XYZ file of C-alpha atoms in Angstrom:
574
model
C 19.760 -10.059 -22.538
C 17.717 -8.934 -25.590
C 14.828 -10.746 -24.625
C 14.705 -8.396 -21.557
C 16.826 -5.304 -21.300
C 16.616 -2.477 -24.421
C 19.986 -1.434 -25.260
C 20.668 1.877 -27.625
C 22.471 0.661 -30.762
C 25.195 3.402 -32.920
C 25.389 3.245 -36.400
C 29.326 2.810 -37.380
C 31.039 6.478 -37.627
C 30.974 7.943 -41.056
C 32.473 11.083 -40.352
C 33.489 13.750 -37.793
C 30.040 15.752 -37.930
C 28.343 12.131 -37.760
C 30.028 11.373 -34.528
C 28.575 14.232 -33.108
C 25.078 14.057 -33.973
C 25.061 10.261 -33.723
C 26.674 11.077 -29.625
C 23.686 14.209 -29.497
C 20.971 11.092 -30.121
C 22.794 8.196 -27.651
C 22.148 11.024 -25.106
C 18.488 11.921 -26.175
C 17.490 8.087 -26.937
C 19.940 6.689 -23.946
C 17.516 4.986 -20.786
C 18.128 8.055 -18.885
C 16.116 10.175 -21.204
C 13.459 8.753 -22.701
C 10.791 10.348 -24.773
C 7.889 11.498 -23.190
C 4.668 9.600 -23.382
C 1.577 11.259 -22.938
C -0.829 9.997 -19.824
C -4.248 10.930 -18.422
C -3.445 12.347 -15.553
C -6.077 11.783 -12.917
C -5.346 14.635 -9.565
C -6.306 13.137 -6.013
C -9.420 14.220 -4.666
C -8.167 16.175 -2.177
C -5.085 17.724 -1.929
C -2.694 17.395 1.262
C -0.485 19.959 0.062
C -3.113 23.211 1.420
C -3.917 21.221 4.501
C -2.917 23.535 7.161
C -0.543 21.730 10.023
C -1.751 22.036 13.211
C 1.457 22.098 14.750
C 3.673 24.509 11.853
C 7.781 24.234 11.539
C 9.184 27.681 11.353
C 12.374 26.559 10.558
C 12.902 24.162 8.077
C 16.368 22.128 8.088
C 17.784 21.892 4.183
C 19.730 19.405 2.859
C 23.459 19.354 3.738
C 24.629 22.162 1.375
C 27.842 21.113 -0.470
C 29.997 19.195 -3.182
C 29.019 15.171 -2.726
C 32.007 13.802 -1.265
C 33.776 11.300 -3.353
C 33.233 8.547 -1.049
C 34.665 4.852 -0.904
C 33.428 2.444 -4.088
C 30.888 -0.370 -2.985
C 30.587 -1.867 -6.196
C 33.985 -4.947 -7.235
C 36.025 -3.670 -10.042
C 34.355 -5.842 -12.690
C 35.993 -4.351 -15.681
C 39.696 -5.949 -13.575
C 38.582 -9.806 -14.037
C 39.304 -12.051 -16.733
C 36.237 -11.680 -19.127
C 33.378 -14.089 -19.104
C 33.487 -17.105 -20.955
C 30.805 -16.877 -24.300
C 29.638 -19.617 -22.613
C 29.536 -18.212 -19.259
C 27.945 -15.603 -20.504
C 25.039 -18.290 -22.086
C 24.198 -19.489 -18.413
C 24.138 -16.313 -17.013
C 21.527 -15.251 -19.886
C 19.681 -18.238 -19.342
C 19.147 -18.028 -15.800
C 18.035 -14.628 -16.263
C 15.569 -14.980 -18.330
C 14.019 -18.376 -16.281
C 13.910 -15.528 -13.669
C 12.438 -12.488 -15.569
C 9.771 -15.830 -17.286
C 8.618 -16.169 -13.181
C 8.267 -12.488 -12.756
C 5.759 -12.259 -16.070
C 3.900 -15.617 -14.776
C 3.081 -13.756 -11.764
C 2.728 -10.173 -13.080
C 0.058 -11.305 -16.146
C -1.929 -13.097 -13.593
C -1.864 -10.360 -10.954
C -3.640 -7.800 -14.573
C -5.807 -10.740 -14.962
C -7.022 -11.394 -12.070
C -5.901 -8.179 -9.669
C -5.661 -5.127 -11.417
C -5.324 -1.871 -9.774
C -5.774 -4.030 -6.326
C -3.000 -4.469 -3.858
C -2.729 -8.091 -4.200
C -2.982 -11.443 -6.171
C -4.381 -14.775 -4.500
C -2.091 -16.240 -6.210
C -3.403 -19.913 -5.640
C -7.687 -19.066 -5.947
C -6.851 -15.563 -8.510
C -8.864 -13.420 -6.319
C -8.095 -9.978 -5.179
C -6.824 -8.324 -1.801
C -6.308 -5.038 -0.386
C -5.017 -4.662 2.598
C -2.780 -1.474 1.727
C -5.392 0.494 1.155
C -6.479 -0.282 -2.223
C -3.952 1.904 -3.957
C -2.864 -1.044 -6.449
C 0.310 -1.938 -4.069
C 1.971 -4.355 -6.277
C 1.386 -2.273 -9.434
C 2.874 0.710 -8.067
C 6.128 -1.499 -6.275
C 6.405 -3.251 -10.124
C 7.274 -0.555 -11.356
C 11.093 -0.207 -11.508
C 11.034 -4.235 -11.572
C 9.244 -3.376 -14.942
C 11.682 -0.733 -15.941
C 15.005 -3.130 -14.868
C 14.331 -5.843 -16.788
C 13.839 -3.942 -19.898
C 9.805 -4.576 -19.821
C 9.042 -0.818 -22.111
C 5.148 -2.051 -23.115
C 4.006 -3.509 -19.249
C 6.223 0.065 -18.169
C 4.358 1.962 -19.856
C 0.922 0.477 -19.004
C 1.040 0.565 -15.750
C 2.357 4.098 -15.357
C -0.983 5.042 -17.302
C -2.497 3.245 -14.566
C -0.755 4.460 -11.719
C -1.327 7.874 -12.485
C -5.556 7.485 -11.887
C -4.934 6.099 -8.498
C -6.590 8.529 -5.738
C -4.645 8.391 -3.075
C -8.340 9.953 -1.253
C -10.540 6.749 -2.458
C -9.807 4.133 -0.048
C -12.031 1.568 2.036
C -9.368 2.725 5.117
C -9.805 5.286 7.474
C -5.628 4.673 8.047
C -2.997 3.650 6.256
C 0.604 2.364 7.089
C 2.666 4.796 7.439
C 6.058 2.786 6.409
C 4.462 0.240 4.264
C 3.410 2.849 2.211
C 6.044 5.284 2.799
C 8.102 2.441 0.995
C 6.360 0.388 -1.600
C 4.353 3.458 -3.023
C 6.197 6.238 -2.250
C 9.346 4.678 -3.174
C 8.339 3.333 -5.868
C 7.093 6.024 -7.704
C 10.308 7.860 -6.771
C 12.476 4.658 -7.794
C 10.492 4.505 -11.069
C 10.582 8.423 -11.632
C 14.343 7.648 -11.760
C 14.929 5.378 -13.077
C 12.666 6.794 -16.554
C 12.230 10.273 -16.002
C 9.077 10.268 -16.989
C 7.491 13.450 -15.208
C 4.347 11.976 -13.529
C 5.296 9.602 -11.581
C 7.089 12.379 -9.810
C 3.749 14.140 -9.572
C 2.290 11.055 -7.976
C 4.771 10.915 -6.079
C 4.099 14.220 -4.544
C 0.635 13.888 -4.124
C 1.961 11.220 -2.327
C 4.356 12.593 0.230
C 2.182 15.373 0.429
C -0.660 13.439 2.778
C 2.306 11.360 3.983
C 4.127 14.617 5.419
C 0.650 15.287 7.434
C 2.261 12.398 9.808
C 4.579 14.764 11.255
C 1.819 17.487 12.323
C 2.178 15.862 16.145
C 3.177 18.045 18.798
C 5.970 16.885 18.821
C 6.572 16.141 15.212
C 6.920 12.259 15.295
C 4.807 10.492 13.131
C 2.792 7.734 14.648
C 2.830 4.561 13.073
C -0.915 4.880 11.706
C -1.797 7.663 9.844
C -5.254 8.665 10.554
C -6.771 10.623 7.625
C -9.768 12.224 9.565
C -7.753 13.004 12.346
C -4.992 13.919 10.508
C -7.302 16.538 8.957
C -8.150 17.765 11.770
C -5.123 18.703 13.622
C -5.686 15.703 16.086
C -2.734 13.186 15.025
C -0.514 11.847 17.956
C 2.459 10.351 17.622
C 2.234 6.443 19.477
C 3.354 5.605 23.173
C 4.593 1.312 21.543
C 5.994 1.774 17.551
C 8.099 -0.741 15.860
C 10.940 1.318 15.583
C 11.738 0.475 12.319
C 8.268 1.682 11.177
C 8.259 4.950 13.001
C 11.958 5.603 11.567
C 13.207 3.929 8.886
C 11.702 6.470 6.018
C 14.350 9.067 5.640
C 15.487 7.362 1.806
C 12.295 8.174 0.228
C 12.020 11.767 2.084
C 14.877 12.557 1.164
C 14.915 11.818 -2.048
C 11.779 13.283 -2.061
C 13.248 16.792 -0.896
C 16.476 16.494 -3.941
C 14.241 16.031 -6.447
C 11.034 18.696 -5.508
C 13.989 21.259 -3.817
C 11.350 21.272 -0.954
C 12.735 21.170 1.851
C 10.480 19.923 4.116
C 10.273 16.782 3.431
C 14.057 16.943 4.897
C 12.812 18.277 7.774
C 10.514 15.701 8.732
C 12.619 12.270 9.094
C 15.696 14.655 10.053
C 14.061 15.300 13.331
C 14.153 11.829 13.625
C 17.371 11.368 12.767
C 18.584 14.109 15.286
C 15.853 11.446 18.131
C 18.498 8.519 17.097
C 21.104 10.890 17.795
C 20.264 12.091 21.253
C 18.893 8.776 22.344
C 21.859 5.735 20.512
C 23.660 6.431 24.150
C 21.887 5.977 26.362
C 19.864 3.004 25.962
C 20.285 -0.206 28.152
C 22.434 -1.689 25.304
C 24.496 1.956 23.906
C 24.608 1.740 20.633
C 21.427 0.609 19.293
C 17.471 1.000 20.518
C 15.236 -0.945 21.480
C 12.353 -2.842 19.499
C 9.331 -0.353 20.344
C 9.580 3.399 20.932
C 7.532 5.868 22.834
C 7.170 8.466 20.560
C 5.594 10.772 22.371
C 9.021 11.673 23.887
C 10.066 14.719 25.488
C 12.871 15.335 22.929
C 14.107 18.203 25.232
C 14.315 15.489 27.528
C 15.367 12.516 25.754
C 17.078 11.057 29.100
C 14.337 11.050 31.166
C 11.795 8.165 31.740
C 10.750 6.506 28.377
C 10.978 3.939 26.065
C 14.500 4.607 25.232
C 16.033 4.487 28.496
C 13.694 1.621 30.403
C 13.080 -0.807 27.391
C 15.023 -3.814 27.113
C 15.059 -5.591 24.201
C 17.101 -5.485 20.996
C 16.993 -6.770 17.133
C 17.722 -6.838 13.466
C 15.134 -8.638 12.984
C 11.082 -8.049 13.006
C 9.840 -4.700 14.022
C 13.699 -3.128 13.909
C 14.962 -3.792 10.844
C 14.684 -1.214 8.081
C 15.797 1.443 11.056
C 19.470 0.272 11.147
C 19.724 -0.630 7.373
C 18.853 2.862 6.477
C 21.900 4.390 8.147
C 25.036 3.540 5.031
C 22.725 3.824 2.955
C 21.281 7.578 4.197
C 24.854 8.685 4.445
C 24.895 7.624 0.551
C 22.112 8.821 -0.426
C 23.421 12.762 1.326
C 26.629 12.291 -0.869
C 28.412 11.893 2.831
C 27.973 15.524 3.915
C 26.273 14.727 6.589
C 28.654 13.131 9.593
C 25.674 11.760 11.762
C 24.853 8.687 10.089
C 28.475 7.283 10.014
C 28.202 7.876 13.840
C 25.046 5.805 14.090
C 26.102 2.993 11.747
C 29.595 2.768 13.504
C 28.210 2.997 17.162
C 24.927 0.316 15.747
C 26.747 -2.180 14.346
C 29.838 -2.023 17.277
C 27.714 -2.982 19.954
C 25.623 -5.730 17.728
C 28.868 -7.329 16.311
C 29.073 -7.266 20.719
C 26.521 -8.888 21.086
C 23.769 -9.921 18.323
C 25.863 -11.899 16.127
C 26.316 -15.872 16.489
C 27.574 -18.775 15.566
C 26.280 -21.896 15.542
C 27.395 -24.929 16.879
C 27.998 -27.381 13.831
C 29.339 -31.007 13.523
C 31.381 -29.445 9.946
C 32.202 -25.947 11.975
C 30.841 -24.353 8.841
C 32.359 -20.788 9.175
C 28.658 -18.666 9.198
C 27.055 -16.346 11.369
C 23.423 -15.176 12.272
C 22.465 -12.420 13.985
C 20.053 -13.055 17.270
C 18.054 -11.028 20.060
C 18.694 -9.560 23.191
C 17.502 -8.952 26.348
C 18.728 -6.527 28.287
C 17.663 -7.351 33.083
C 19.700 -4.768 35.322
C 23.449 -5.779 34.428
C 22.062 -8.905 32.738
C 22.660 -9.232 29.296
C 20.801 -12.380 27.666
C 21.051 -13.720 23.631
C 18.498 -15.590 22.107
C 19.908 -17.130 19.266
C 16.559 -16.437 17.122
C 16.952 -16.530 13.442
C 14.722 -14.561 11.309
C 14.410 -14.570 7.598
C 14.272 -10.304 7.787
C 17.599 -10.166 9.293
C 19.089 -11.702 6.444
C 19.515 -8.186 5.351
C 22.246 -8.109 7.722
C 24.828 -9.128 5.378
C 24.525 -7.082 2.909
C 24.331 -4.209 5.392
C 27.221 -5.681 6.696
C 28.837 -5.104 3.290
C 27.423 -2.020 2.302
C 28.845 0.049 5.627
C 32.044 -1.776 5.589
C 32.829 -0.517 1.580
C 31.586 3.172 2.221
C 32.827 3.566 6.162
C 36.112 1.782 4.752
C 36.142 -0.891 7.640
C 37.137 -4.413 5.390
C 35.839 -6.567 8.447
C 32.361 -5.876 7.879
C 32.870 -6.923 4.427
C 34.279 -10.058 6.096
C 31.355 -10.358 8.550
C 29.223 -9.854 6.038
C 30.360 -12.315 3.913
C 29.915 -14.839 6.614
C 26.276 -13.809 7.487
C 25.118 -13.850 3.842
C 26.353 -17.602 3.790
C 24.881 -18.173 6.715
C 21.196 -17.642 5.458
C 22.241 -19.783 2.204
C 23.833 -22.769 4.237
C 19.887 -22.316 6.415
C 18.414 -22.240 2.483
C 20.199 -25.449 2.328
C 19.092 -27.151 6.003
C 15.630 -27.694 4.622
C 14.015 -30.298 2.663
C 12.054 -27.654 0.340
C 15.861 -25.918 -0.119
C 14.029 -22.872 1.500
C 14.537 -20.894 4.353
C 11.774 -20.703 7.833
C 10.535 -17.444 8.581
C 12.200 -18.022 12.348
C 14.221 -20.713 13.787
C 16.179 -21.351 17.204
C 20.074 -22.894 17.124
C 22.436 -23.738 19.251
C 25.260 -20.782 19.614
C 29.175 -21.311 20.119
C 30.379 -18.844 22.878
C 32.246 -16.393 21.023
C 32.119 -16.007 16.598
C 35.064 -18.578 16.217
C 34.839 -22.471 15.717
C 33.790 -24.105 19.197
C 33.181 -28.354 19.361
C 30.262 -30.372 18.281
C 28.500 -31.233 21.325
C 25.915 -33.552 20.704
C 24.510 -33.164 23.908
C 23.928 -29.702 23.814
C 22.273 -29.546 20.465
C 18.567 -31.403 21.620
C 15.929 -30.240 19.046
C 12.981 -30.027 19.719
C 12.078 -31.579 16.166
C 12.323 -34.622 14.493
C 14.089 -34.259 11.288
C 16.144 -31.267 12.134
C 19.911 -30.812 10.373
C 22.493 -30.901 13.211
C 22.632 -27.327 14.625
C 19.089 -26.148 14.681
C 17.079 -26.572 17.906
C 13.574 -26.230 16.352
C 11.943 -23.981 12.844
C 9.473 -22.147 15.571
C 7.786 -20.468 12.381
C 8.010 -22.997 9.558
C 6.613 -20.705 6.881
C 8.378 -19.067 3.146
C 6.917 -15.757 2.030
C 8.494 -15.623 -0.872
C 10.884 -12.432 1.131
C 14.119 -10.693 -0.221
C 16.336 -10.528 2.633
C 18.120 -13.647 2.074
C 19.024 -13.333 -2.193
C 19.159 -9.289 -1.586
C 22.455 -9.894 0.505
C 23.530 -12.484 -1.790
C 23.196 -10.015 -4.548
C 24.933 -6.953 -2.390
C 27.953 -9.828 -1.223
C 28.279 -10.542 -5.361
C 28.359 -6.698 -6.394
C 30.936 -5.744 -3.508
C 33.199 -8.836 -3.774
C 32.913 -9.905 -7.692
C 32.647 -13.195 -6.699
C 31.152 -15.759 -8.900
C 30.180 -18.536 -6.164
C 27.376 -15.948 -4.740
C 25.676 -16.230 -8.349
C 25.943 -20.205 -7.836
C 23.755 -19.724 -4.270
C 21.475 -17.147 -6.105
C 20.787 -19.883 -8.745
C 20.279 -23.095 -6.248
C 18.007 -20.512 -4.319
C 16.287 -20.028 -6.921
C 15.103 -23.366 -8.283
C 14.185 -24.160 -4.730
C 12.201 -21.089 -4.484
C 10.146 -21.945 -7.995
C 10.013 -25.298 -7.179
C 7.901 -24.995 -3.844
C 5.792 -22.021 -4.443
C 4.468 -21.912 -8.111
C 1.079 -22.078 -8.269
C -1.299 -21.821 -12.061
C -1.175 -18.521 -11.916
C 1.651 -17.342 -10.340
C 3.896 -18.068 -6.875
C 2.552 -18.720 -3.090
C 4.037 -17.937 -0.118
C 4.118 -21.924 1.459
C 3.077 -23.168 4.960
C 6.209 -25.208 6.052
C 10.055 -24.938 4.329
C 10.191 -28.968 6.203
C 7.834 -30.728 3.421
C 9.014 -33.287 1.611
C 7.045 -33.491 -2.055
C 4.259 -31.106 -2.860
C 4.085 -28.276 -0.259
C 0.975 -26.557 1.642
C 0.133 -23.010 -0.169
C -1.213 -20.125 1.555
C -2.223 -18.512 -1.059
C -0.418 -15.174 -0.774
C 1.657 -13.018 -2.291
C 2.816 -10.255 -1.309
C 3.930 -7.156 -3.383
C 7.560 -7.699 -2.531
C 7.959 -10.727 -4.475
C 8.350 -8.919 -7.612
C 9.431 -5.519 -5.822
C 12.085 -7.108 -4.177
C 12.391 -10.637 -4.399
C 12.683 -11.339 -8.251
C 14.547 -8.153 -8.439
C 17.359 -8.788 -6.924
C 17.234 -12.778 -8.559
C 17.221 -11.005 -11.419
C 20.121 -8.510 -11.120
C 22.547 -11.024 -9.479
C 22.626 -12.660 -12.760
C 22.988 -9.339 -14.602
C 26.106 -6.893 -16.109
C 27.159 -5.145 -12.982
C 26.122 -1.402 -15.100
C 22.461 -2.339 -14.001
C 21.403 -0.659 -11.232
C 25.462 -0.349 -10.579
C 26.374 0.278 -6.312
C 28.439 3.056 -6.978
C 25.128 5.160 -8.337
C 22.101 4.252 -6.989
C 20.775 3.256 -2.991
C 18.310 1.107 -3.276
C 15.212 1.226 0.138
C 14.135 -1.369 2.189
C 11.948 -2.710 -0.595
C 14.371 -2.382 -3.422
C 13.644 0.296 -4.891
C 16.790 1.854 -6.105
C 17.037 5.875 -5.997
C 19.643 8.001 -7.840
C 22.934 8.807 -6.179
C 23.272 12.631 -5.671
C-alpha cells in the first residue's frame, strides 16, 4: 500500500557499473538500514547497571553457541500460488487502508489527549497511567507505526521515547511481566525493524532495571519489581504468582542478550526455563504446570512439597497463557540450538491435547475446538469447558509448533481452534466474542449427537451450544485475530482473510467512539453498545497490527524471519 508502506525505488539499469552502484544504494537505503536521525537522548536518572547484586551469579549461562539450525519453514510458500488478480489486490489494499485509518484515528487521539501517558480513555479523552506512566501506548505502538509505513509518526514517537526516565514514576513497583512484554518488547522490536541505535540504548536501560528482578535468593523473579527493595537487595520471589507472569520473559531477555552480547540477560531467563524442565513431569498433570507458582521453591529439590507438585488447576487461559506460547517461539528465537524448548512444547501439548481440548456439542456438528480448564483431585480429572478470549492464541501456537517441529496434526488442531474462535465471534449480536463463556462439550474431539436437553442454557438468547457468557465484555484483545493471521500465513488459505475482514468490521462497528475505539461491556447487545472507556495499548500494538498484516503482502514480517512475542512485537530471528 503506497499510503502505508515505503517502497525502495530502483532506477533502470544503464550499465554494469550503474547496476552495481544502484545495488549499493538499495542496501544503504532499505528498511534494514534507514538513514540515522539525531535525537535528544535523555539517560535515566538511576543507572541500574551499577547496582551491586545481593545474590550475584558467578558463572553466567551463555547463549547457545553454534550456527543456527535450518528449521522447517513456518510460512506457506505463497510464491507457488496463482498470482492474485488485480481485483483481489485492490480489495486487500482497501481493507489494509481501512485498518490503517482505524489505527491513525486511535493514534492521533492518543497524541492529542494522552501523549506520554500510558493510555487514552477513548470516550472521555482523559489520560491514564496504569503501567508506571512510561507512555505504554507510545512504546507499544512503535513497531506498528513502522509496519504500517508511518515514518513521520514513527520518528516523532522515537524522539519522545528516548526522553523517558525509567526512574520517574508515581509507583513504588512495576509489573515485571507487563513492563517486559510491552515496554522492553516494544523497544527491541522497533530496533530490530529500524536499526535506530537510540532504541537499543533505551532498551538496555530498561533491561538492566528488569534484570534486578532476578536478584533474589534463588534467582527467581517476583510478580512485582519493588524498586526500593531491589536497590536494598531485599527482593523475594512470590509464593503464589501467575505462571505466565514469572515464566514468560524468555523472548525479550534472549533478544536483548543477542543484540548486546551480554549473557547476563540470557542466564536470568534460562534459570526459569530449567525450573520448568525440572518440574514438567512431577506435576499433578504431567506435561503441564499449575496455574500459579510458588517461586520460592528450592530449586535444588523441586520434587519436595511445593506448588508444582500439589496444585491441581491447569489452563491455557488467563494467568498461564504466555508460558506455553513462548515455547515454540523460543525454539525459533535461538535457532533450535537447545532441544529443551521442543521437549517442553511436545510434553505440554500432549497433555493439552488429551485433557484440555474440547469439541462443543452443536446441532450443526461444526468442526471446531476450544480449550478449557482442568482440575485434578487425586485420581480424578474434571474438565471445565470454559472458553476464554485470552486462550484464542492457542490455535496459532499449535500451528507454529506443528510447522517448527514437523507435527502435521498440530497444524490441523490449530485450524480447528482458530475457526472455533471465529465461530464464537460470529455467534453474538455484535459479532464479537465474550471474554469468558461456557459450552456443552462432546465426550471427545470427534462429532457427537446434539442433545438439546443436555444443552441447558443459563441465559436467554444464546446461540445453541453456549451455556452462558459468564463475562460478556469485549476488551479489544488480539488473541483471536492473532491465530487467524498465523493460520493464514501458515496455510495460505484466503478464507482466513475473509474471517479477519468480518471480524474487523464487527470490531469497528461495536467499539468505535468519537475519539478512538473502546472496550464494550456486553457482546450480546443489540443496537448501540455500552462502552467501558478503556483502550489498552495492545489495541494498537497487537490487534490492529494483526489485522493489517493479514491483508498485507506475505513478505511483510515473514514468519521465517521474525518471531512475535505475546504483545505482537516482531523480533528478528537469527
